[in-house]
Amino acid sequence: MYNLEINFLNDRPDLLEREVRRQVSPTQSIDQTPLLIGVGAALALNAIIGGAWFVFDRQNADLQKELDTLVATLGTKTSEVQALDKINAETNQADQEADALATVFDQIKPWSALSLELGQLMQVAGVRIVDVKQTEPEIIPAAAPAAAATPPAEGQAAAPPPPPPETAKLEISGVANSFTQINDFVLLLNQSPFFNGEKTKLISAKLEENPTQLVSKPASTDVGNIKPQLQSVVKYTIETNLSRTTASELLPELQSKGALGLVNRIKTLQEKGVIKK
């Protein structure tokens, strides 16, 4: 038996023509320029990024080294600043102690000078001093300054300065022959640099019998045994305060009154600059 294999496709001219055309047509070429440009741009960008990263990494390393050096230097400087602050605090404390010591000496008015001053004024006025009482002022602790004092608002007056410290009060009592002598004594106290004229005032003045006791002679020699009549006296009390004038401002008066010890101390403090001349 025979098998018949018949390909009817070969009998179709259109299929044969397309087959032949496909086999005969040349291969079409593709333009790769954009692809190459893109690859080149990517490589260039990567190179730029890599170079920038390398530069920044080096700069970062240099900056880190500089930062470490500055931190070490800062630690040393901080220690030095703390040491200087400690020295300044000790210096300020020493200055405050020196100022306090100078203030103590500068406010002293020795009783030797005051007694001589009162004795001279008493002789000039013609009065007698029987007693002198001194009362020290009440010590009021100073208020701590505010940590951050706010300046006064615009148009608002600034806070007034603190009042000067009070000085010791003196109560002088004695007798005089007349009210005129007492008035003269008060005026002399007002003019004295050792006393505060604004605080000087007459507290009391009263006419009394003379307390002087007379001793009579024996009757055999006393003619008539008659005692003289003594003149009445004026008993007075004057109140005053020591002046706020410092001892350094009273050096001539203190020296004339013989207070040489205090005068020498004040002059020494002035030479050292603790008390200003």
PDB file of C-alpha atoms in Angstrom:
ATOM      1  CA  MET A   1       0.000   0.000   0.000  1.00  0.00           C
ATOM      2  CA  TYR A   2       1.176   3.469  -0.597  1.00  0.00           C
ATOM      3  CA  ASN A   3       0.790   6.504   1.717  1.00  0.00           C
ATOM      4  CA  LEU A   4       0.042   9.728   0.072  1.00  0.00           C
ATOM      5  CA  GLU A   5       1.374  12.841   1.842  1.00  0.00           C
ATOM      6  CA  ILE A   6       0.126  15.860   0.157  1.00  0.00           C
ATOM      7  CA  ASN A   7       1.016  19.383   1.500  1.00  0.00           C
ATOM      8  CA  PHE A   8      -1.642  21.627   0.275  1.00  0.00           C
ATOM      9  CA  LEU A   9       0.032  24.668   1.866  1.00  0.00           C
ATOM     10  CA  ASN A  10       2.593  24.709  -0.827  1.00  0.00           C
ATOM     11  CA  ASP A  11      -0.158  25.284  -3.220  1.00  0.00           C
ATOM     12  CA  ARG A  12      -0.981  28.709  -1.593  1.00  0.00           C
ATOM     13  CA  PRO A  13       1.026  31.424  -3.300  1.00  0.00           C
ATOM     14  CA  ASP A  14       0.532  34.100  -0.535  1.00  0.00           C
ATOM     15  CA  LEU A  15       2.136  31.941   2.138  1.00  0.00           C
ATOM     16  CA  LEU A  16       5.032  31.086  -0.081  1.00  0.00           C
ATOM     17  CA  GLU A  17       5.617  34.740  -0.841  1.00  0.00           C
ATOM     18  CA  ARG A  18       5.666  35.776   2.846  1.00  0.00           C
ATOM     19  CA  GLU A  19       8.043  32.949   3.666  1.00  0.00           C
ATOM     20  CA  VAL A  20      10.382  33.933   0.938  1.00  0.00           C
ATOM     21  CA  ARG A  21      10.198  37.638   1.947  1.00  0.00           C
ATOM     22  CA  ARG A  22      10.989  36.806   5.561  1.00  0.00           C
ATOM     23  CA  GLN A  23      13.991  34.789   4.553  1.00  0.00           C
ATOM     24  CA  VAL A  24      15.228  37.277   2.040  1.00  0.00           C
ATOM     25  CA  SER A  25      14.663  40.593   4.110  1.00  0.00           C
ATOM     26  CA  PRO A  26      17.889  41.887   5.767  1.00  0.00           C
ATOM     27  CA  THR A  27      18.178  42.230   9.662  1.00  0.00           C
ATOM     28  CA  GLN A  28      17.139  45.677  10.946  1.00  0.00           C
ATOM     29  CA  SER A  29      19.867  47.649  13.035  1.00  0.00           C
ATOM     30  CA  ILE A  30      19.001  49.249  16.522  1.00  0.00           C
ATOM     31  CA  ASP A  31      20.343  52.780  17.598  1.00  0.00           C
ATOM     32  CA  GLN A  32      22.149  52.333  20.997  1.00  0.00           C
ATOM     33  CA  THR A  33      23.290  55.982  21.503  1.00  0.00           C
ATOM     34  CA  PRO A  34      20.696  56.885  24.193  1.00  0.00           C
ATOM     35  CA  LEU A  35      21.570  53.731  26.091  1.00  0.00           C
ATOM     36  CA  LEU A  36      25.269  54.589  26.053  1.00  0.00           C
ATOM     37  CA  ILE A  37      24.566  58.167  27.161  1.00  0.00           C
ATOM     38  CA  GLY A  38      22.474  56.889  30.069  1.00  0.00           C
ATOM     39  CA  VAL A  39      25.154  54.451  31.147  1.00  0.00           C
ATOM     40  CA  GLY A  40      27.831  57.165  30.928  1.00  0.00           C
ATOM     41  CA  ALA A  41      25.703  59.598  32.961  1.00  0.00           C
ATOM     42  CA  ALA A  42      25.084  56.951  35.624  1.00  0.00           C
ATOM     43  CA  LEU A  43      28.785  56.170  35.851  1.00  0.00           C
ATOM     44  CA  ALA A  44      29.659  59.875  36.063  1.00  0.00           C
ATOM     45  CA  LEU A  45      27.059  60.425  38.772  1.00  0.00           C
ATOM     46  CA  ASN A  46      28.352  57.498  40.767  1.00  0.00           C
ATOM     47  CA  ALA A  47      31.880  58.816  40.414  1.00  0.00           C
ATOM     48  CA  ILE A  48      30.826  62.279  41.627  1.00  0.00           C
ATOM     49  CA  ILE A  49      28.920  60.825  44.571  1.00  0.00           C
ATOM     50  CA  GLY A  50      31.843  58.583  45.485  1.00  0.00           C
ATOM     51  CA  GLY A  51      34.315  61.476  45.283  1.00  0.00           C
ATOM     52  CA  ALA A  52      32.084  63.752  47.338  1.00  0.00           C
ATOM     53  CA  TRP A  53      31.622  61.031  49.944  1.00  0.00           C
ATOM     54  CA  PHE A  54      35.396  60.544  50.116  1.00  0.00           C
ATOM     55  CA  VAL A  55      35.995  64.299  50.540  1.00  0.00           C
ATOM     56  CA  PHE A  56      33.282  64.661  53.152  1.00  0.00           C
ATOM     57  CA  ASP A  57      34.536  61.614  55.011  1.00  0.00           C
ATOM     58  CA  ARG A  58      38.025  63.119  55.190  1.00  0.00           C
ATOM     59  CA  GLN A  59      36.648  66.458  56.306  1.00  0.00           C
ATOM     60  CA  ASN A  60      34.480  64.732  58.907  1.00  0.00           C
ATOM     61  CA  ALA A  61      37.526  62.881  60.238  1.00  0.00           C
ATOM     62  CA  ASP A  62      39.528  66.121  60.401  1.00  0.00           C
ATOM     63  CA  LEU A  63      36.640  67.909  62.121  1.00  0.00           C
ATOM     64  CA  GLN A  64      36.300  65.080  64.615  1.00  0.00           C
ATOM     65  CA  LYS A  65      39.990  65.335  65.466  1.00  0.00           C
ATOM     66  CA  GLU A  66      39.663  69.092  65.850  1.00  0.00           C
ATOM     67  CA  LEU A  67      36.572  68.593  68.033  1.00  0.00           C
ATOM     68  CA  ASP A  68      38.447  66.143  70.263  1.00  0.00           C
ATOM     69  CA  THR A  69      41.299  68.651  70.580  1.00  0.00           C
ATOM     70  CA  LEU A  70      38.865  71.455  71.453  1.00  0.00           C
ATOM     71  CA  VAL A  71      37.082  69.278  74.015  1.00  0.00           C
ATOM     72  CA  ALA A  72      40.403  68.462  75.672  1.00  0.00           C
ATOM     73  CA  THR A  73      41.379  72.148  75.623  1.00  0.00           C
ATOM     74  CA  LEU A  74      37.952  73.095  76.995  1.00  0.00           C
ATOM     75  CA  GLY A  75      38.400  70.677  79.878  1.00  0.00           C
ATOM     76  CA  THR A  76      41.755  72.252  80.723  1.00  0.00           C
ATOM     77  CA  LYS A  77      40.366  75.771  80.423  1.00  0.00           C
ATOM     78  CA  THR A  78      37.372  74.824  82.566  1.00  0.00           C
ATOM     79  CA  SER A  79      39.684  73.634  85.317  1.00  0.00           C
ATOM     80  CA  GLU A  80      41.682  76.847  85.043  1.00  0.00           C
ATOM     81  CA  VAL A  81      38.486  78.937  85.156  1.00  0.00           C
ATOM     82  CA  GLN A  82      37.321  77.077  88.245  1.00  0.00           C
ATOM     83  CA  ALA A  83      40.690  77.693  89.883  1.00  0.00           C
ATOM     84  CA  LEU A  84      40.473  81.390  88.975  1.00  0.00           C
ATOM     85  CA  ASP A  85      36.908  81.565  90.327  1.00  0.00           C
ATOM     86  CA  LYS A  86      38.117  80.069  93.593  1.00  0.00           C
ATOM     87  CA  ILE A  87      40.978  82.569  93.780  1.00  0.00           C
ATOM     88  CA  ASN A  88      38.590  85.436  92.997  1.00  0.00           C
ATOM     89  CA  ALA A  89      36.179  84.232  95.689  1.00  0.00           C
ATOM     90  CA  GLU A  90      38.997  84.077  98.242  1.00  0.00           C
ATOM     91  CA  THR A  91      40.208  87.516  97.145  1.00  0.00           C
ATOM     92  CA  ASN A  92      36.706  88.974  97.460  1.00  0.00           C
ATOM     93  CA  GLN A  93      36.349  87.451 100.905  1.00  0.00           C
ATOM     94  CA  ALA A  94      39.702  88.901 101.960  1.00  0.00           C
ATOM     95  CA  ASP A  95      38.690  92.299 100.567  1.00  0.00           C
ATOM     96  CA  GLN A  96      35.387  92.156 102.443  1.00  0.00           C
ATOM     97  CA  GLU A  97      37.175  91.266 105.669  1.00  0.00           C
ATOM     98  CA  ALA A  98      39.651  94.089 105.109  1.00  0.00           C
ATOM     99  CA  ASP A  99      36.824  96.524 104.374  1.00  0.00           C
ATOM    100  CA  ALA A 100      34.968  95.378 107.492  1.00  0.00           C
ATOM    101  CA  LEU A 101      38.118  95.832 109.582  1.00  0.00           C
ATOM    102  CA  ALA A 102      38.713  99.244 108.064  1.00  0.00           C
ATOM    103  CA  THR A 103      35.088 100.195 108.749  1.00  0.00           C
ATOM    104  CA  VAL A 104      35.455  99.183 112.382  1.00  0.00           C
ATOM    105  CA  PHE A 105      38.560 101.302 112.837  1.00  0.00           C
ATOM    106  CA  ASP A 106      37.099 104.176 110.852  1.00  0.00           C
ATOM    107  CA  GLN A 107      33.962 104.302 113.009  1.00  0.00           C
ATOM    108  CA  ILE A 108      35.814 104.321 116.325  1.00  0.00           C
ATOM    109  CA  LYS A 109      35.688 107.460 118.408  1.00  0.00           C
ATOM    110  CA  PRO A 110      37.790 106.785 121.516  1.00  0.00           C
ATOM    111  CA  TRP A 111      36.399 107.874 124.852  1.00  0.00           C
ATOM    112  CA  SER A 112      39.661 109.587 125.687  1.00  0.00           C
ATOM    113  CA  ALA A 113      39.036 112.041 122.847  1.00  0.00           C
ATOM    114  CA  LEU A 114      35.308 112.344 123.648  1.00  0.00           C
ATOM    115  CA  SER A 115      36.000 113.009 127.334  1.00  0.00           C
ATOM    116  CA  LEU A 116      38.525 115.696 126.489  1.00  0.00           C
ATOM    117  CA  GLU A 117      36.088 117.262 124.000  1.00  0.00           C
ATOM    118  CA  LEU A 118      33.251 117.283 126.560  1.00  0.00           C
ATOM    119  CA  GLY A 119      35.606 118.707 129.207  1.00  0.00           C
ATOM    120  CA  GLN A 120      36.643 121.583 126.946  1.00  0.00           C
ATOM    121  CA  LEU A 121      33.038 122.368 125.950  1.00  0.00           C
ATOM    122  CA  MET A 122      31.948 122.185 129.577  1.00  0.00           C
ATOM    123  CA  GLN A 123      34.592 124.730 130.615  1.00  0.00           C
ATOM    124  CA  VAL A 124      33.670 127.078 127.770  1.00  0.00           C
ATOM    125  CA  ALA A 125      29.938 126.948 128.578  1.00  0.00           C
ATOM    126  CA  GLY A 126      30.498 127.106 132.369  1.00  0.00           C
ATOM    127  CA  VAL A 127      28.440 123.993 133.164  1.00  0.00           C
ATOM    128  CA  ARG A 128      29.234 120.822 135.080  1.00  0.00           C
ATOM    129  CA  ILE A 129      28.738 117.289 133.817  1.00  0.00           C
ATOM    130  CA  VAL A 130      27.637 114.800 136.446  1.00  0.00           C
ATOM    131  CA  ASP A 131      26.965 111.687 134.370  1.00  0.00           C
ATOM    132  CA  VAL A 132      27.221 110.436 130.781  1.00  0.00           C
ATOM    133  CA  LYS A 133      25.336 107.345 129.607  1.00  0.00           C
ATOM    134  CA  GLN A 134      26.009 105.699 126.264  1.00  0.00           C
ATOM    135  CA  THR A 135      23.434 103.539 124.447  1.00  0.00           C
ATOM    136  CA  GLU A 136      24.519 101.513 121.455  1.00  0.00           C
ATOM    137  CA  PRO A 137      22.118 101.440 118.484  1.00  0.00           C
ATOM    138  CA  GLU A 138      20.078  98.343 117.748  1.00  0.00           C
ATOM    139  CA  ILE A 139      21.801  96.211 115.141  1.00  0.00           C
ATOM    140  CA  ILE A 140      19.418  95.420 112.273  1.00  0.00           C
ATOM    141  CA  PRO A 141      20.604  92.586 110.012  1.00  0.00           C
ATOM    142  CA  ALA A 142      20.968  93.694 106.410  1.00  0.00           C
ATOM    143  CA  ALA A 143      18.541  92.121 103.965  1.00  0.00           C
ATOM    144  CA  ALA A 144      20.081  89.782 101.401  1.00  0.00           C
ATOM    145  CA  PRO A 145      20.221  91.390  97.929  1.00  0.00           C
ATOM    146  CA  ALA A 146      17.970  89.917  95.283  1.00  0.00           C
ATOM    147  CA  ALA A 147      19.635  87.427  92.931  1.00  0.00           C
ATOM    148  CA  ALA A 148      18.396  89.221  89.861  1.00  0.00           C
ATOM    149  CA  ALA A 149      17.186  92.693  90.671  1.00  0.00           C
ATOM    150  CA  THR A 150      14.876  93.972  87.990  1.00  0.00           C
ATOM    151  CA  PRO A 151      15.488  97.547  86.863  1.00  0.00           C
ATOM    152  CA  PRO A 152      12.708 100.039  87.586  1.00  0.00           C
ATOM    153  CA  ALA A 153      10.106 100.438  84.883  1.00  0.00           C
ATOM    154  CA  GLU A 154      10.188 103.500  82.672  1.00  0.00           C
ATOM    155  CA  GLY A 155       8.805 106.482  84.509  1.00  0.00           C
ATOM    156  CA  GLN A 156       9.130 104.747  87.889  1.00  0.00           C
ATOM    157  CA  ALA A 157      11.505 106.193  90.450  1.00  0.00           C
ATOM    158  CA  ALA A 158      14.432 104.039  91.529  1.00  0.00           C
ATOM    159  CA  ALA A 159      14.438 102.569  95.020  1.00  0.00           C
ATOM    160  CA  PRO A 160      16.021 104.947  97.570  1.00  0.00           C
ATOM    161  CA  PRO A 161      19.420 103.959  98.987  1.00  0.00           C
ATOM    162  CA  PRO A 162      19.460 102.371 102.446  1.00  0.00           C
ATOM    163  CA  PRO A 163      19.717 104.851 105.336  1.00  0.00           C
ATOM    164  CA  PRO A 164      23.115 105.263 107.007  1.00  0.00           C
ATOM    165  CA  PRO A 165      23.670 103.235 110.178  1.00  0.00           C
ATOM    166  CA  GLU A 166      22.753 104.804 113.472  1.00  0.00           C
ATOM    167  CA  THR A 167      25.460 105.875 115.906  1.00  0.00           C
ATOM    168  CA  ALA A 168      25.661 105.538 119.647  1.00  0.00           C
ATOM    169  CA  LYS A 169      23.388 107.769 121.725  1.00  0.00           C
ATOM    170  CA  LEU A 170      24.702 109.819 124.654  1.00  0.00           C
ATOM    171  CA  GLU A 171      22.684 111.139 127.572  1.00  0.00           C
ATOM    172  CA  ILE A 172      24.559 113.937 129.335  1.00  0.00           C
ATOM    173  CA  SER A 173      23.293 115.149 132.677  1.00  0.00           C
ATOM    174  CA  GLY A 174      24.696 117.816 134.963  1.00  0.00           C
ATOM    175  CA  VAL A 175      24.094 121.193 136.584  1.00  0.00           C
ATOM    176  CA  ALA A 176      24.567 124.798 135.519  1.00  0.00           C
ATOM    177  CA  ASN A 177      24.198 128.151 137.159  1.00  0.00           C
ATOM    178  CA  SER A 178      21.717 129.426 134.582  1.00  0.00           C
ATOM    179  CA  PHE A 179      19.626 128.435 131.608  1.00  0.00           C
ATOM    180  CA  THR A 180      21.892 130.564 129.422  1.00  0.00           C
ATOM    181  CA  GLN A 181      24.859 128.351 130.194  1.00  0.00           C
ATOM    182  CA  ILE A 182      22.840 125.278 129.213  1.00  0.00           C
ATOM    183  CA  ASN A 183      21.843 126.876 125.902  1.00  0.00           C
ATOM    184  CA  ASP A 184      25.481 127.702 125.222  1.00  0.00           C
ATOM    185  CA  PHE A 185      26.452 124.117 125.987  1.00  0.00           C
ATOM    186  CA  VAL A 186      23.829 122.775 123.546  1.00  0.00           C
ATOM    187  CA  LEU A 187      25.115 125.116 120.815  1.00  0.00           C
ATOM    188  CA  LEU A 188      28.699 123.987 121.415  1.00  0.00           C
ATOM    189  CA  LEU A 189      27.626 120.336 121.125  1.00  0.00           C
ATOM    190  CA  ASN A 190      25.910 121.145 117.820  1.00  0.00           C
ATOM    191  CA  GLN A 191      29.119 122.640 116.451  1.00  0.00           C
ATOM    192  CA  SER A 192      31.413 119.836 117.659  1.00  0.00           C
ATOM    193  CA  PRO A 193      32.592 117.404 114.928  1.00  0.00           C
ATOM    194  CA  PHE A 194      32.337 114.544 117.434  1.00  0.00           C
ATOM    195  CA  PHE A 195      28.562 114.859 117.898  1.00  0.00           C
ATOM    196  CA  ASN A 196      25.566 114.900 115.584  1.00  0.00           C
ATOM    197  CA  GLY A 197      24.053 118.361 115.736  1.00  0.00           C
ATOM    198  CA  GLU A 198      20.762 117.161 114.225  1.00  0.00           C
ATOM    199  CA  LYS A 199      20.289 114.720 117.103  1.00  0.00           C
ATOM    200  CA  THR A 200      21.348 117.087 119.880  1.00  0.00           C
ATOM    201  CA  LYS A 201      18.441 118.331 121.995  1.00  0.00           C
ATOM    202  CA  LEU A 202      17.688 119.489 125.487  1.00  0.00           C
ATOM    203  CA  ILE A 203      15.544 116.908 127.268  1.00  0.00           C
ATOM    204  CA  SER A 204      14.963 118.686 130.558  1.00  0.00           C
ATOM    205  CA  ALA A 205      16.148 121.724 132.531  1.00  0.00           C
ATOM    206  CA  LYS A 206      14.832 122.322 136.042  1.00  0.00           C
ATOM    207  CA  LEU A 207      15.770 124.891 138.661  1.00  0.00           C
ATOM    208  CA  GLU A 208      16.675 123.181 141.939  1.00  0.00           C
ATOM    209  CA  GLU A 209      18.387 123.961 145.189  1.00  0.00           C
ATOM    210  CA  ASN A 210      22.110 123.807 145.211  1.00  0.00           C
ATOM    211  CA  PRO A 211      23.088 120.327 146.433  1.00  0.00           C
ATOM    212  CA  THR A 212      26.497 121.505 147.593  1.00  0.00           C
ATOM    213  CA  GLN A 213      27.072 120.704 151.265  1.00  0.00           C
ATOM    214  CA  LEU A 214      28.695 123.439 153.343  1.00  0.00           C
ATOM    215  CA  VAL A 215      30.775 122.514 156.361  1.00  0.00           C
ATOM    216  CA  SER A 216      30.699 125.147 159.135  1.00  0.00           C
ATOM    217  CA  LYS A 217      33.635 125.960 161.372  1.00  0.00           C
ATOM    218  CA  PRO A 218      33.582 125.225 165.108  1.00  0.00           C
ATOM    219  CA  ALA A 219      31.319 127.507 167.105  1.00  0.00           C
ATOM    220  CA  SER A 220      34.244 129.111 168.958  1.00  0.00           C
ATOM    221  CA  THR A 221      35.631 130.591 165.768  1.00  0.00           C
ATOM    222  CA  ASP A 222      32.434 131.030 163.788  1.00  0.00           C
ATOM    223  CA  VAL A 223      31.088 134.535 164.172  1.00  0.00           C
ATOM    224  CA  GLY A 224      27.352 134.288 164.550  1.00  0.00           C
ATOM    225  CA  ASN A 225      27.447 130.712 163.077  1.00  0.00           C
ATOM    226  CA  ILE A 226      25.653 131.994 159.937  1.00  0.00           C
ATOM    227  CA  LYS A 227      25.863 129.877 156.732  1.00  0.00           C
ATOM    228  CA  PRO A 228      25.814 131.685 153.409  1.00  0.00           C
ATOM    229  CA  GLN A 229      22.816 131.117 151.149  1.00  0.00           C
ATOM    230  CA  LEU A 230      23.840 129.177 148.043  1.00  0.00           C
ATOM    231  CA  GLN A 231      22.457 130.114 144.664  1.00  0.00           C
ATOM    232  CA  SER A 232      20.005 127.697 143.054  1.00  0.00           C
ATOM    233  CA  VAL A 233      21.252 125.627 140.138  1.00  0.00           C
ATOM    234  CA  VAL A 234      19.689 124.323 136.952  1.00  0.00           C
ATOM    235  CA  LYS A 235      19.737 120.569 136.578  1.00  0.00           C
ATOM    236  CA  TYR A 236      19.757 119.555 132.907  1.00  0.00           C
ATOM    237  CA  THR A 237      19.672 116.489 130.690  1.00  0.00           C
ATOM    238  CA  ILE A 238      20.893 116.656 127.089  1.00  0.00           C
ATOM    239  CA  GLU A 239      20.592 113.910 124.513  1.00  0.00           C
ATOM    240  CA  THR A 240      22.865 113.639 121.495  1.00  0.00           C
ATOM    241  CA  ASN A 241      24.386 111.092 119.127  1.00  0.00           C
ATOM    242  CA  LEU A 242      27.926 110.567 117.997  1.00  0.00           C
ATOM    243  CA  SER A 243      28.527 112.047 114.575  1.00  0.00           C
ATOM    244  CA  ARG A 244      28.684 109.933 111.417  1.00  0.00           C
ATOM    245  CA  THR A 245      31.989 111.583 110.544  1.00  0.00           C
ATOM    246  CA  THR A 246      34.616 108.870 110.169  1.00  0.00           C
ATOM    247  CA  ALA A 247      37.809 108.733 112.167  1.00  0.00           C
ATOM    248  CA  SER A 248      39.851 109.286 108.987  1.00  0.00           C
ATOM    249  CA  GLU A 249      38.031 112.614 108.556  1.00  0.00           C
ATOM    250  CA  LEU A 250      38.735 113.557 112.176  1.00  0.00           C
ATOM    251  CA  LEU A 251      42.462 112.871 112.184  1.00  0.00           C
ATOM    252  CA  PRO A 252      43.492 116.439 113.118  1.00  0.00           C
ATOM    253  CA  GLU A 253      40.935 116.565 115.964  1.00  0.00           C
ATOM    254  CA  LEU A 254      41.867 113.095 117.204  1.00  0.00           C
ATOM    255  CA  GLN A 255      45.545 113.965 117.112  1.00  0.00           C
ATOM    256  CA  SER A 256      44.937 117.183 119.052  1.00  0.00           C
ATOM    257  CA  LYS A 257      42.953 115.167 121.630  1.00  0.00           C
ATOM    258  CA  GLY A 258      45.850 112.750 122.118  1.00  0.00           C
ATOM    259  CA  ALA A 259      44.287 109.648 120.472  1.00  0.00           C
ATOM    260  CA  LEU A 260      47.607 108.810 118.814  1.00  0.00           C
ATOM    261  CA  GLY A 261      47.034 105.042 118.742  1.00  0.00           C
ATOM    262  CA  LEU A 262      43.930 105.308 116.571  1.00  0.00           C
ATOM    263  CA  VAL A 263      45.553 108.010 114.454  1.00  0.00           C
ATOM    264  CA  ASN A 264      48.535 105.758 113.690  1.00  0.00           C
ATOM    265  CA  ARG A 265      46.259 102.825 112.787  1.00  0.00           C
ATOM    266  CA  ILE A 266      44.196 104.990 110.434  1.00  0.00           C
ATOM    267  CA  LYS A 267      47.310 106.346 108.732  1.00  0.00           C
ATOM    268  CA  THR A 268      48.678 102.816 108.281  1.00  0.00           C
ATOM    269  CA  LEU A 269      45.413 101.675 106.685  1.00  0.00           C
ATOM    270  CA  GLN A 270      45.489 104.714 104.411  1.00  0.00           C
ATOM    271  CA  GLU A 271      49.049 103.923 103.301  1.00  0.00           C
ATOM    272  CA  LYS A 272      47.991 100.348 102.464  1.00  0.00           C
ATOM    273  CA  GLY A 273      45.020 101.617 100.483  1.00  0.00           C
ATOM    274  CA  VAL A 274      42.420 100.003 102.744  1.00  0.00           C
ATOM    275  CA  ILE A 275      41.035 103.428 103.711  1.00  0.00           C
ATOM    276  CA  LYS A 276      40.958 106.141 101.097  1.00  0.00           C
ATOM    277  CA  LYS A 277      42.529 109.459 101.987  1.00  0.00           C
TER     278      LYS A 277
END
